[in-house]
Coordinates of C-alpha atoms and ligand atoms in Angstrom, one line a residue:
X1 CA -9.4 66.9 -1.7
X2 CA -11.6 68.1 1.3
X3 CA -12.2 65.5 3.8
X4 CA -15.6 64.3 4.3
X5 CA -17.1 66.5 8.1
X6 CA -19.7 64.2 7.8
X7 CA -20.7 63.4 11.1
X8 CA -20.9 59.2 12.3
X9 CA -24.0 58.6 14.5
X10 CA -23.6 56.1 17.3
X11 CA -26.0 53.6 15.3
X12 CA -23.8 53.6 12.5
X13 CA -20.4 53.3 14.3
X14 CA -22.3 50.9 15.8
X15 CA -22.8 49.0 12.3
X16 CA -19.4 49.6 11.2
X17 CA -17.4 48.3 14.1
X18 CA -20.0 45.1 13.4
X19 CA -19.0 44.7 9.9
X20 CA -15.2 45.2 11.2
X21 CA -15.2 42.4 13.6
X22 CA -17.3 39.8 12.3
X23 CA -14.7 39.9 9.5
X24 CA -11.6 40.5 11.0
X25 CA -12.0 40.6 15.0
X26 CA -10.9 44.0 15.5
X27 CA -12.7 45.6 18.1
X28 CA -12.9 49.3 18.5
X29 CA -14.0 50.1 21.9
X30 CA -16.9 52.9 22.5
X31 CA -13.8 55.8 23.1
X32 CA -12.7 55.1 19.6
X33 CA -15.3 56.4 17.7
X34 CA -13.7 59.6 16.4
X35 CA -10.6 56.8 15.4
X36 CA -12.9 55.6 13.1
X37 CA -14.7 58.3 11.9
X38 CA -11.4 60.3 11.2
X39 CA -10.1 57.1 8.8
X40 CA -12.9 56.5 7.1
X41 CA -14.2 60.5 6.6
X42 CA -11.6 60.4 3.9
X43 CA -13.1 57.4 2.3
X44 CA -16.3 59.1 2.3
X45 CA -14.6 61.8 0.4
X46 CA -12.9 59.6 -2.3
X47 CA -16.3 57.5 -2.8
X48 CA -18.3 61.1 -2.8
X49 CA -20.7 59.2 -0.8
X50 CA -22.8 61.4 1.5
X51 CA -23.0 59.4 4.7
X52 CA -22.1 56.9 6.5
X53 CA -25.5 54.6 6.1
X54 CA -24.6 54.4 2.1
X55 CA -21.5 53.6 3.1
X56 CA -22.6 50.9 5.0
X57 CA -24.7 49.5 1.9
X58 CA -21.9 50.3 -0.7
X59 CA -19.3 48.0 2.2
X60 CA -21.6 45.5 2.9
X61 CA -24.4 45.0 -0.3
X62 CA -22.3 46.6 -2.9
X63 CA -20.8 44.8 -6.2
X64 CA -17.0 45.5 -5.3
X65 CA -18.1 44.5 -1.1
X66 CA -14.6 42.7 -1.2
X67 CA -12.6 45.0 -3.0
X68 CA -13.9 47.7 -0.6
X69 CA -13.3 46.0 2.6
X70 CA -9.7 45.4 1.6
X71 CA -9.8 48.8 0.8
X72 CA -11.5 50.1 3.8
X73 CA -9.1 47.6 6.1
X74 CA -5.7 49.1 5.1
X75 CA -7.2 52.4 6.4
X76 CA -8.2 51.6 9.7
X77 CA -5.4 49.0 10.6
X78 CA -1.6 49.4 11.1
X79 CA 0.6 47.2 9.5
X80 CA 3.9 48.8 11.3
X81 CA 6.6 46.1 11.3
X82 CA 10.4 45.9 11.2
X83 CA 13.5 43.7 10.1
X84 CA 14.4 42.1 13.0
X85 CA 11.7 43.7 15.4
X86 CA 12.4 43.1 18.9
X87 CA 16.0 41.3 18.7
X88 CA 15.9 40.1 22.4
X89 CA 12.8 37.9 21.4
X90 CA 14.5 37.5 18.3
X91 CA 18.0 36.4 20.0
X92 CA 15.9 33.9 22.3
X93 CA 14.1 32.3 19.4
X94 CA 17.7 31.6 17.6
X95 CA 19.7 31.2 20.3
X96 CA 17.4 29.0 23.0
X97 CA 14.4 27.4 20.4
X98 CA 16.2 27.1 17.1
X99 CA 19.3 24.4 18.1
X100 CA 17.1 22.6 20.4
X101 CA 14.5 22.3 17.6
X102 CA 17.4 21.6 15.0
X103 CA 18.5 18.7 17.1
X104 CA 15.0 17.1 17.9
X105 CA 14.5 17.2 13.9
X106 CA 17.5 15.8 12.9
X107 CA 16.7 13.0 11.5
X108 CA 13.8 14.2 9.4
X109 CA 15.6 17.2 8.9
X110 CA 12.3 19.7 8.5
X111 CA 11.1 23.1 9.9
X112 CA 7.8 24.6 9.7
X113 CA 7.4 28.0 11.2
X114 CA 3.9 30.4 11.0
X115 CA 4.1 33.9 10.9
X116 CA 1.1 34.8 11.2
X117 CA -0.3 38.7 10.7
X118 CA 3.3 39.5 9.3
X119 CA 2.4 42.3 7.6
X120 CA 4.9 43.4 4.0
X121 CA 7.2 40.6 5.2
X122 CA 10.0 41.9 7.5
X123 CA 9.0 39.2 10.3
X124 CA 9.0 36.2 8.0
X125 CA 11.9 36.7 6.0
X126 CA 13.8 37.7 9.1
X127 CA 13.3 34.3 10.5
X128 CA 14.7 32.6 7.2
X129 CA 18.0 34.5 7.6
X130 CA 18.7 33.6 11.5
X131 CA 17.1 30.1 10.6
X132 CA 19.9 29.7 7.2
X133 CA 22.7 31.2 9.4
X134 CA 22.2 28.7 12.3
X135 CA 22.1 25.6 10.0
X136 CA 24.7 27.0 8.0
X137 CA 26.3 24.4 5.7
X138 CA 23.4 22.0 6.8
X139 CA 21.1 24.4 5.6
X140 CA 20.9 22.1 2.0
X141 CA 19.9 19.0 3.4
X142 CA 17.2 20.6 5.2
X143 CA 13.6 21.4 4.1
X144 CA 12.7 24.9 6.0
X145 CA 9.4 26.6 5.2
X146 CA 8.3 29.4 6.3
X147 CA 4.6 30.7 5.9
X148 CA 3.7 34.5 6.4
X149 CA -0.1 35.2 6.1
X150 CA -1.8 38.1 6.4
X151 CA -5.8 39.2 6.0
X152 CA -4.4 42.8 3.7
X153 CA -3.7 42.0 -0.1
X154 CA -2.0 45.1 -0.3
X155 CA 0.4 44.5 2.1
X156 CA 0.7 40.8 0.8
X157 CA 2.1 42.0 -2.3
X158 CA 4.7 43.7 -0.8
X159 CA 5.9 40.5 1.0
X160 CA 5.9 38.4 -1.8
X161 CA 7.6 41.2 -4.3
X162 CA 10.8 40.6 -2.0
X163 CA 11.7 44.6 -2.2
X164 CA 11.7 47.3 0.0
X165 CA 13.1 50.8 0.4
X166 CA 16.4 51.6 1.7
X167 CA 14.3 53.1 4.8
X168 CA 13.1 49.7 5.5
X169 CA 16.7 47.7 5.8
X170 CA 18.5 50.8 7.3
X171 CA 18.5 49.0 11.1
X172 CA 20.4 45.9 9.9
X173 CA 24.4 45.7 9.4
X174 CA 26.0 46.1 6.5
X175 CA 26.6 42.0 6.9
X176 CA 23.3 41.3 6.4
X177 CA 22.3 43.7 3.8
X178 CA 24.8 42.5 1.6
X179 CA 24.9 39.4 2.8
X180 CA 21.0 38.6 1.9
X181 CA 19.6 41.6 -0.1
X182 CA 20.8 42.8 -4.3
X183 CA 19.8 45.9 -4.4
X184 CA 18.1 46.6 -7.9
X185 CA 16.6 50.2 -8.9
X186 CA 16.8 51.7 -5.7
X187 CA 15.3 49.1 -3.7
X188 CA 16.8 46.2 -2.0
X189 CA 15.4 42.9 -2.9
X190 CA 15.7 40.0 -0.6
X191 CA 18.0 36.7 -2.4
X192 CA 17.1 34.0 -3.8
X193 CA 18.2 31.5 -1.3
X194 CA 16.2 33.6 1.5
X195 CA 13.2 34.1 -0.9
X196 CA 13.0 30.8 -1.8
X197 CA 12.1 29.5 2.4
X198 CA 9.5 31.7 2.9
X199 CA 6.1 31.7 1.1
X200 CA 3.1 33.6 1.7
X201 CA -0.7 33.5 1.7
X202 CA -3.9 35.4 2.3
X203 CA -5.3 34.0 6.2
X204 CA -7.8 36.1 7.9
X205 CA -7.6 35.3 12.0
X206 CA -10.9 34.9 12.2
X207 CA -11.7 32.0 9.7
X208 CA -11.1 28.7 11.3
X209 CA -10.6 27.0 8.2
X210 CA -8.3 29.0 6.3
X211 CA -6.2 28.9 9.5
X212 CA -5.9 25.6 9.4
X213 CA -5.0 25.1 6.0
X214 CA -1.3 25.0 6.6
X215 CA -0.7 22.0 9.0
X216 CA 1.4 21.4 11.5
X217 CA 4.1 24.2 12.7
X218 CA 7.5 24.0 15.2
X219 CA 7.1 27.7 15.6
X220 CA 4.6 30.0 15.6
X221 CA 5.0 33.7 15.5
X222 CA 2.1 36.7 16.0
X223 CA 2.9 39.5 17.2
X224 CA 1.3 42.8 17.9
X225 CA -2.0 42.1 15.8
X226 CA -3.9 40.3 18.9
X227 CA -3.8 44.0 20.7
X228 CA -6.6 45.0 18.2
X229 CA -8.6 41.9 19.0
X230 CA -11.6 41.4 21.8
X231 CA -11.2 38.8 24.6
X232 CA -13.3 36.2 22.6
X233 CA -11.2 36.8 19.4
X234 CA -7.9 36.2 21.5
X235 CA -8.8 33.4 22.8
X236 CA -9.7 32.0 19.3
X237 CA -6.6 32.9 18.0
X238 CA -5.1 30.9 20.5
X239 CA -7.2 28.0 20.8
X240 CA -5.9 27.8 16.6
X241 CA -2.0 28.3 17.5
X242 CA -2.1 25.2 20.2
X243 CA -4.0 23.0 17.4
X244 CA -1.4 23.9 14.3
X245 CA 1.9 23.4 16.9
X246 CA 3.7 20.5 16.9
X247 CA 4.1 19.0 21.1
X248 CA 7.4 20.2 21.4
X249 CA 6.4 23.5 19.9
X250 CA 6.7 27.4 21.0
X251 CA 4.5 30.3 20.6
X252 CA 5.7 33.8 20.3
X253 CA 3.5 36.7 20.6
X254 CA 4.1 40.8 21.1
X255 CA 5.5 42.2 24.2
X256 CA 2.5 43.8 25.4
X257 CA 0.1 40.8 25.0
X258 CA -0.9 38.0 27.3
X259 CA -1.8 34.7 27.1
X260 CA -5.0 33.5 28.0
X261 CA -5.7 30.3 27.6
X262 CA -3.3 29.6 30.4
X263 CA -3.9 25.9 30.1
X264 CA -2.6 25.9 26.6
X265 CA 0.6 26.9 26.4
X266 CA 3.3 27.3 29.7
X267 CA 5.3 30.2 29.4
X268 CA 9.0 30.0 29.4
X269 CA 11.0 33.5 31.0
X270 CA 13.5 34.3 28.7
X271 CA 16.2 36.9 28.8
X272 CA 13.5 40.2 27.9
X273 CA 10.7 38.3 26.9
X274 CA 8.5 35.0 27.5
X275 CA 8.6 32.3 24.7
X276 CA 5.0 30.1 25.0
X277 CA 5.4 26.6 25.3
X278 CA 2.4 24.0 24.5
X279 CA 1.1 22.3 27.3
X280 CA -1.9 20.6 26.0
X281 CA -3.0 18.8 23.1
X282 CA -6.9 19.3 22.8
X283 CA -9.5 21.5 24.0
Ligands
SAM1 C1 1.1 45.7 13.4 S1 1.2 44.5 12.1 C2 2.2 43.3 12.8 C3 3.3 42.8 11.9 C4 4.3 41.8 12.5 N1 3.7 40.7 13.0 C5 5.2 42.6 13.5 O1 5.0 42.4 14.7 O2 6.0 43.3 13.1 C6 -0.5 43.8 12.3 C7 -0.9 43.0 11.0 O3 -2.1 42.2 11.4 C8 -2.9 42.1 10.2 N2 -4.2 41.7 10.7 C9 -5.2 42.4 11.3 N3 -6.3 41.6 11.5 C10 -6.0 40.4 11.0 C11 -6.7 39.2 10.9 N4 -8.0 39.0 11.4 N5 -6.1 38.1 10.3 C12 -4.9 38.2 9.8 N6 -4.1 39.3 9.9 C13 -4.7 40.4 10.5 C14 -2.9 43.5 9.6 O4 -3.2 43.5 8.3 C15 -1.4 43.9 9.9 O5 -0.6 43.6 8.7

């Protein structure tokens, strides 16, 4: 199918990069027009729609507006993630936060950890095997959850369906993959006892109340979706992550972002990266 050469005025990227970030907070700066216009040309196409101004109806005043937003998101966002994405941040969360945490809790013996904008689940259900192997044999008295959320259905589903192509588990040892995957018609399907500490639900960023939904979290994970956001949309974010951490919580966010609401949260050097620390209850 020919993609749509149908050119997008400056009032309508204008309109669409509205509709983009009152929903999500994305912002696409002025140089990233053709970005925009090259993702969605081949919506164009699929719809048949002539231009972008019915598009703009058909997104914003149209029956399936939902549906089409979904559909509209997974083509201009990028849901790259990994098993075990950056290990050094990884190592510093198991091997300097987790015992520190374990031993703080040990008496209530519960964990609550956000990972927030994790994508088909890699980020999440990694954290659930370094949290089971650090407890070990402890592991059954405890109660661990671990929530994954996510604005994309589509890349929701993947999470909670558990399975993913050998392409997806080829960076982890041959300990871990048989260790915590069965493979099952091609695929490799996280187990049970993994599964079963990690659930997921549908949390746009932007929407205070949905992002408060899940009370109170140790450790809070979001990484390389607050790159796409504006200044304002940042700062939201984390005004949200210093309200839903416990005191003694820590804050983890993507190599290449900052922090900055500097009086929220102190950052820690760690070996590689920078764990976030709370400093301050209310704002
Ligand atoms: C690059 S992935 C990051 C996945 C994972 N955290 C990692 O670092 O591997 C970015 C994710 O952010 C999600 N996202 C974008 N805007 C969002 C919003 N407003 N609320 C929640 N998730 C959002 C996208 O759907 C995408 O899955």
């Amino acid at each position: 199918m020919p993609i749509s050469t149908q050119k997008m005025s400056d009032q309508q990227y204008a309109s669409l990069r509205k509709i983009i970030y009152d929903r999500s907070g994305i912002w696409f700066a002025d140089s990233k027009k053709y970005l925009l216009e090259s993702r969605l040309g081949e919506r164009l196409t699929e719809l048949e729609i002539d231009d972008y101004d019915q598009y703009v109806v058909f997104l914003t005043m149209g029956p399936y507006r939902e549906d089409e937003f979904q559909v509209m998101f997974s083509k201009i966002t990028i849901n790259e993630t990994s098993f075990f994405r950056n290990q050094p941040q990884l190592d510093v969360f198991e091997k300097n936060v987790l015992p520190g945490l374990i031993e703080a809790r040990r008496d209530r013996k519960t964990l609550r950890i956000w990972s927030a904008a994790c994508s088909s689940g890699q980020e999440p259900y990694s954290l659930a095997i370094m949290v089971r192997r650090t407890l070990g044999i402890r592991a059954m008295d405890w109660a661990v959850e671990i929530i994954g959320t996510d604005i994309s259905d589509r890349v929701l589903k993947i999470a909670k369906s558990a399975r993913y192509p050998k392409s997806a588990i080829g960076n982890m040892s041959y300990d871990i993959q048989s260790r915590h995957f069965d493979q099952k018609d091609g695929e490799f399907e996280i187990k049970p006892d993994i599964r079963n500490m990690v659930h997921f639900d549908k949390v746009n960023l932007k929407d205070r109340l949905a992002t408060g939904r899940h009370g109170k979290f140790d450790v809070i994970f979001c990484r390389n979706v607050m790159i796409y956001f504006d200044d304002n949309m940042r700062k939201q974010c984390l005004e949200t992550f210093n309200k839903q951490l416990a005191d003694d919580g820590t804050l983890f966010i993507g190599h290449s972002e900052t922090i900055i609401n500097r009086d929220q949260f102190t950052p820690r050097a760690e070996p590689q990266s920078f764990a976030y620390v709370k400093t301050k209850r209310e704002f």
